[in-house]
Amino acid sequence: MADPSFIHLRLHSEYSVQDGILTIDQAISRAAEDSMPALALTDLANLFGLVKFYSGARKKGIKPIIGCDVWLAGRDQPDKPSRMLLLVQNRNGYHRLCELLTQAYRGNIHRGRALIRHEWFDDLGSEGLIALSGAQWGEVGQALLNDAWDAARAMAEEWAGRFPGRYYLEIQRNGRPDCEAHLVQAVALADQLGLPVVATHPVQFPGPDDYKAHEARVCIAEGYMLADRRRPQSFNQGDYFRNQAEMAELFADLPEALANSVEIARRCNLGLELGKSKLPLFPTPAGMSLDDYLRQRARDGLDARLAHLYPDPVARAARAPEYRERLELELATIIQMGFPGYFLIVADFINWGKHNGVPVGPGRGSGAGSLVAYAIGITDLDPLKYALL
């Protein structure tokens, strides 16, 4: 990595459908134009843009940092969630973030927001994740703005304990009325507790001229008219992709906060292998390989199918060689291509569906022309009989 003065660690793209209009390509181009060697994507409560961002950034020679701006459930008031920024350091951290988001979406949605509970970090752990406090939107920040110093201190100590050496008090100068008051108190709290501070900026759109288009997007998401003066004004014209020089000017009095953004970028090193199929490991009987298990399942299944198709033993014996020759040819091809696991996985969920009242159709989809698929139950249409090839 070069010697940048600042790295953007908080960025909402088009995949933050509630409040982002910055496309991933635009974000990467802005970073490249500013010679920013790394960039984070931290969409609101989702990782939908991960693959596009990761591959696009690497093509431009920019280190991709993966993260998420998450909703954190209120301690006593579920209607008042706070925010926290989680950044992925490595593969373990990526898996942990996926687990947290999955658990939130599956079991803790409140008013359309997937909320992460505090105790989940104790249950699942925080290994591989760096946590930023969420600035004035975080629970520590909210406590500071409400003059609840003792509560803010206790919360900061609690999070620092959950993320040892990986918890930063996040500060901003984003033009909002309360940001400077929060910054002063957050810096004082960091000094008292010996915690690091880091400067971020809420990137929501490409440039200042895109503010009106962004506001229209927010109004659509929140159900307001653009001309409604009573609607919440959560964003301002400064929420664009600021370059390093602009950020250095904003935080000229706190150079360590800028330096920490670069240090965090250095600590985040997620490597992903893209472009290759990844299948779950399919369990096989002890001592039997995936290839042998597919052969056994296919041969046994074909015997059962033939007994049903040709109840007369003489007719069955006459037709069996043709079926068995075709089956062995397909098995050899499937095994050579490395697809035994795919066939077994698809057969597993289709056969489960058949036995649990889930309609799966006659099998005209994937594998409909394969005798192996017919033998192991993926399709109910005999490819020799119906000439589907």
mmCIF file of N, CA, C and O in Angstrom, residues 79-116:
data_model
loop_
_atom_site.group_PDB
_atom_site.id
_atom_site.type_symbol
_atom_site.label_atom_id
_atom_site.label_comp_id
_atom_site.label_asym_id
_atom_site.label_seq_id
_atom_site.Cartn_x
_atom_site.Cartn_y
_atom_site.Cartn_z
ATOM 1 N N ASP A 79 -37.580 0.261 19.636
ATOM 2 C CA ASP A 79 -37.907 1.250 18.614
ATOM 3 C C ASP A 79 -36.775 2.248 18.375
ATOM 4 O O ASP A 79 -36.885 3.106 17.493
ATOM 5 N N LYS A 80 -35.730 2.160 19.162
ATOM 6 C CA LYS A 80 -34.611 3.089 19.010
ATOM 7 C C LYS A 80 -33.299 2.334 18.839
ATOM 8 O O LYS A 80 -32.443 2.339 19.734
ATOM 9 N N PRO A 81 -33.113 1.687 17.676
ATOM 10 C CA PRO A 81 -31.840 0.993 17.437
ATOM 11 C C PRO A 81 -30.724 1.990 17.144
ATOM 12 O O PRO A 81 -30.988 3.149 16.789
ATOM 13 N N SER A 82 -29.517 1.557 17.311
ATOM 14 C CA SER A 82 -28.360 2.388 17.003
ATOM 15 C C SER A 82 -27.588 1.738 15.863
ATOM 16 O O SER A 82 -27.992 0.713 15.327
ATOM 17 N N ARG A 83 -26.474 2.343 15.488
ATOM 18 C CA ARG A 83 -25.695 1.830 14.365
ATOM 19 C C ARG A 83 -24.286 1.488 14.831
ATOM 20 O O ARG A 83 -23.757 2.052 15.792
ATOM 21 N N MET A 84 -23.667 0.580 14.112
ATOM 22 C CA MET A 84 -22.272 0.218 14.346
ATOM 23 C C MET A 84 -21.672 -0.203 13.011
ATOM 24 O O MET A 84 -22.362 -0.786 12.170
ATOM 25 N N LEU A 85 -20.423 0.116 12.803
ATOM 26 C CA LEU A 85 -19.748 -0.249 11.566
ATOM 27 C C LEU A 85 -18.820 -1.434 11.835
ATOM 28 O O LEU A 85 -17.961 -1.362 12.717
ATOM 29 N N LEU A 86 -19.033 -2.522 11.110
ATOM 30 C CA LEU A 86 -18.203 -3.717 11.251
ATOM 31 C C LEU A 86 -17.384 -3.911 9.984
ATOM 32 O O LEU A 86 -17.934 -3.923 8.874
ATOM 33 N N LEU A 87 -16.077 -4.062 10.149
ATOM 34 C CA LEU A 87 -15.163 -4.248 9.024
ATOM 35 C C LEU A 87 -14.486 -5.608 9.128
ATOM 36 O O LEU A 87 -14.077 -6.031 10.209
ATOM 37 N N VAL A 88 -14.361 -6.267 7.997
ATOM 38 C CA VAL A 88 -13.841 -7.636 7.942
ATOM 39 C C VAL A 88 -12.322 -7.625 7.808
ATOM 40 O O VAL A 88 -11.778 -6.996 6.906
ATOM 41 N N GLN A 89 -11.661 -8.344 8.706
ATOM 42 C CA GLN A 89 -10.208 -8.471 8.634
ATOM 43 C C GLN A 89 -9.765 -9.663 7.805
ATOM 44 O O GLN A 89 -8.739 -9.607 7.118
ATOM 45 N N ASN A 90 -10.499 -10.765 7.882
ATOM 46 C CA ASN A 90 -10.064 -12.010 7.249
ATOM 47 C C ASN A 90 -11.274 -12.910 7.006
ATOM 48 O O ASN A 90 -12.417 -12.496 7.202
ATOM 49 N N ARG A 91 -11.007 -14.155 6.594
ATOM 50 C CA ARG A 91 -12.094 -15.079 6.277
ATOM 51 C C ARG A 91 -12.974 -15.361 7.496
ATOM 52 O O ARG A 91 -14.193 -15.466 7.387
ATOM 53 N N ASN A 92 -12.361 -15.512 8.663
ATOM 54 C CA ASN A 92 -13.151 -15.747 9.874
ATOM 55 C C ASN A 92 -14.106 -14.588 10.147
ATOM 56 O O ASN A 92 -15.260 -14.787 10.534
ATOM 57 N N GLY A 93 -13.617 -13.378 9.960
ATOM 58 C CA GLY A 93 -14.465 -12.218 10.175
ATOM 59 C C GLY A 93 -15.609 -12.142 9.175
ATOM 60 O O GLY A 93 -16.727 -11.752 9.528
ATOM 61 N N TYR A 94 -15.334 -12.531 7.943
ATOM 62 C CA TYR A 94 -16.387 -12.549 6.926
ATOM 63 C C TYR A 94 -17.487 -13.540 7.305
ATOM 64 O O TYR A 94 -18.685 -13.224 7.236
ATOM 65 N N HIS A 95 -17.081 -14.729 7.735
ATOM 66 C CA HIS A 95 -18.063 -15.723 8.171
ATOM 67 C C HIS A 95 -18.853 -15.229 9.380
ATOM 68 O O HIS A 95 -20.073 -15.435 9.472
ATOM 69 N N ARG A 96 -18.171 -14.563 10.307
ATOM 70 C CA ARG A 96 -18.846 -14.056 11.497
ATOM 71 C C ARG A 96 -19.879 -12.996 11.118
ATOM 72 O O ARG A 96 -21.008 -12.999 11.630
ATOM 73 N N LEU A 97 -19.520 -12.096 10.221
ATOM 74 C CA LEU A 97 -20.455 -11.055 9.796
ATOM 75 C C LEU A 97 -21.662 -11.671 9.080
ATOM 76 O O LEU A 97 -22.802 -11.245 9.296
ATOM 77 N N CYS A 98 -21.416 -12.679 8.254
ATOM 78 C CA CYS A 98 -22.523 -13.361 7.578
ATOM 79 C C CYS A 98 -23.458 -14.010 8.593
ATOM 80 O O CYS A 98 -24.691 -13.953 8.453
ATOM 81 N N GLU A 99 -22.894 -14.621 9.617
ATOM 82 C CA GLU A 99 -23.713 -15.251 10.656
ATOM 83 C C GLU A 99 -24.565 -14.225 11.386
ATOM 84 O O GLU A 99 -25.756 -14.455 11.659
ATOM 85 N N LEU A 100 -23.972 -13.096 11.720
ATOM 86 C CA LEU A 100 -24.703 -12.058 12.445
ATOM 87 C C LEU A 100 -25.861 -11.511 11.616
ATOM 88 O O LEU A 100 -26.989 -11.360 12.115
ATOM 89 N N LEU A 101 -25.601 -11.226 10.349
ATOM 90 C CA LEU A 101 -26.648 -10.687 9.487
ATOM 91 C C LEU A 101 -27.746 -11.726 9.238
ATOM 92 O O LEU A 101 -28.934 -11.402 9.228
ATOM 93 N N THR A 102 -27.342 -12.976 9.037
ATOM 94 C CA THR A 102 -28.327 -14.036 8.813
ATOM 95 C C THR A 102 -29.228 -14.201 10.024
ATOM 96 O O THR A 102 -30.460 -14.313 9.902
ATOM 97 N N GLN A 103 -28.625 -14.196 11.199
ATOM 98 C CA GLN A 103 -29.405 -14.352 12.426
ATOM 99 C C GLN A 103 -30.377 -13.180 12.602
ATOM 100 O O GLN A 103 -31.517 -13.358 13.039
ATOM 101 N N ALA A 104 -29.920 -11.983 12.237
ATOM 102 C CA ALA A 104 -30.783 -10.807 12.353
ATOM 103 C C ALA A 104 -31.967 -10.892 11.399
ATOM 104 O O ALA A 104 -33.118 -10.624 11.779
ATOM 105 N N TYR A 105 -31.705 -11.273 10.146
ATOM 106 C CA TYR A 105 -32.780 -11.331 9.161
ATOM 107 C C TYR A 105 -33.738 -12.485 9.432
ATOM 108 O O TYR A 105 -34.930 -12.396 9.127
ATOM 109 N N ARG A 106 -33.235 -13.541 9.984
ATOM 110 C CA ARG A 106 -34.096 -14.703 10.225
ATOM 111 C C ARG A 106 -34.923 -14.593 11.507
ATOM 112 O O ARG A 106 -36.004 -15.175 11.594
ATOM 113 N N GLY A 107 -34.428 -13.843 12.488
ATOM 114 C CA GLY A 107 -35.126 -13.891 13.750
ATOM 115 C C GLY A 107 -35.279 -12.599 14.516
ATOM 116 O O GLY A 107 -35.810 -12.613 15.634
ATOM 117 N N ASN A 108 -34.844 -11.460 13.942
ATOM 118 C CA ASN A 108 -34.949 -10.244 14.746
ATOM 119 C C ASN A 108 -35.184 -9.008 13.874
ATOM 120 O O ASN A 108 -34.439 -8.032 13.934
ATOM 121 N N ILE A 109 -36.239 -9.074 13.074
ATOM 122 C CA ILE A 109 -36.612 -7.918 12.256
ATOM 123 C C ILE A 109 -37.670 -7.107 13.006
ATOM 124 O O ILE A 109 -38.679 -7.646 13.448
ATOM 125 N N HIS A 110 -37.392 -5.814 13.145
ATOM 126 C CA HIS A 110 -38.316 -4.918 13.847
ATOM 127 C C HIS A 110 -38.516 -3.678 12.997
ATOM 128 O O HIS A 110 -37.557 -2.983 12.654
ATOM 129 N N ARG A 111 -39.772 -3.446 12.615
ATOM 130 C CA ARG A 111 -40.109 -2.309 11.757
ATOM 131 C C ARG A 111 -39.276 -2.291 10.476
ATOM 132 O O ARG A 111 -38.800 -1.238 10.029
ATOM 133 N N GLY A 112 -39.098 -3.466 9.897
ATOM 134 C CA GLY A 112 -38.385 -3.585 8.634
ATOM 135 C C GLY A 112 -36.875 -3.571 8.741
ATOM 136 O O GLY A 112 -36.189 -3.657 7.718
ATOM 137 N N ARG A 113 -36.348 -3.480 9.948
ATOM 138 C CA ARG A 113 -34.889 -3.444 10.131
ATOM 139 C C ARG A 113 -34.402 -4.743 10.767
ATOM 140 O O ARG A 113 -34.984 -5.206 11.751
ATOM 141 N N ALA A 114 -33.362 -5.306 10.201
ATOM 142 C CA ALA A 114 -32.752 -6.506 10.776
ATOM 143 C C ALA A 114 -31.781 -6.068 11.866
ATOM 144 O O ALA A 114 -30.736 -5.463 11.575
ATOM 145 N N LEU A 115 -32.120 -6.359 13.120
ATOM 146 C CA LEU A 115 -31.354 -5.856 14.257
ATOM 147 C C LEU A 115 -30.437 -6.939 14.826
ATOM 148 O O LEU A 115 -30.861 -8.077 15.047
ATOM 149 N N ILE A 116 -29.195 -6.567 15.081
ATOM 150 C CA ILE A 116 -28.231 -7.457 15.721
ATOM 151 C C ILE A 116 -28.260 -7.200 17.221
ATOM 152 O O ILE A 116 -28.198 -6.044 17.665
#
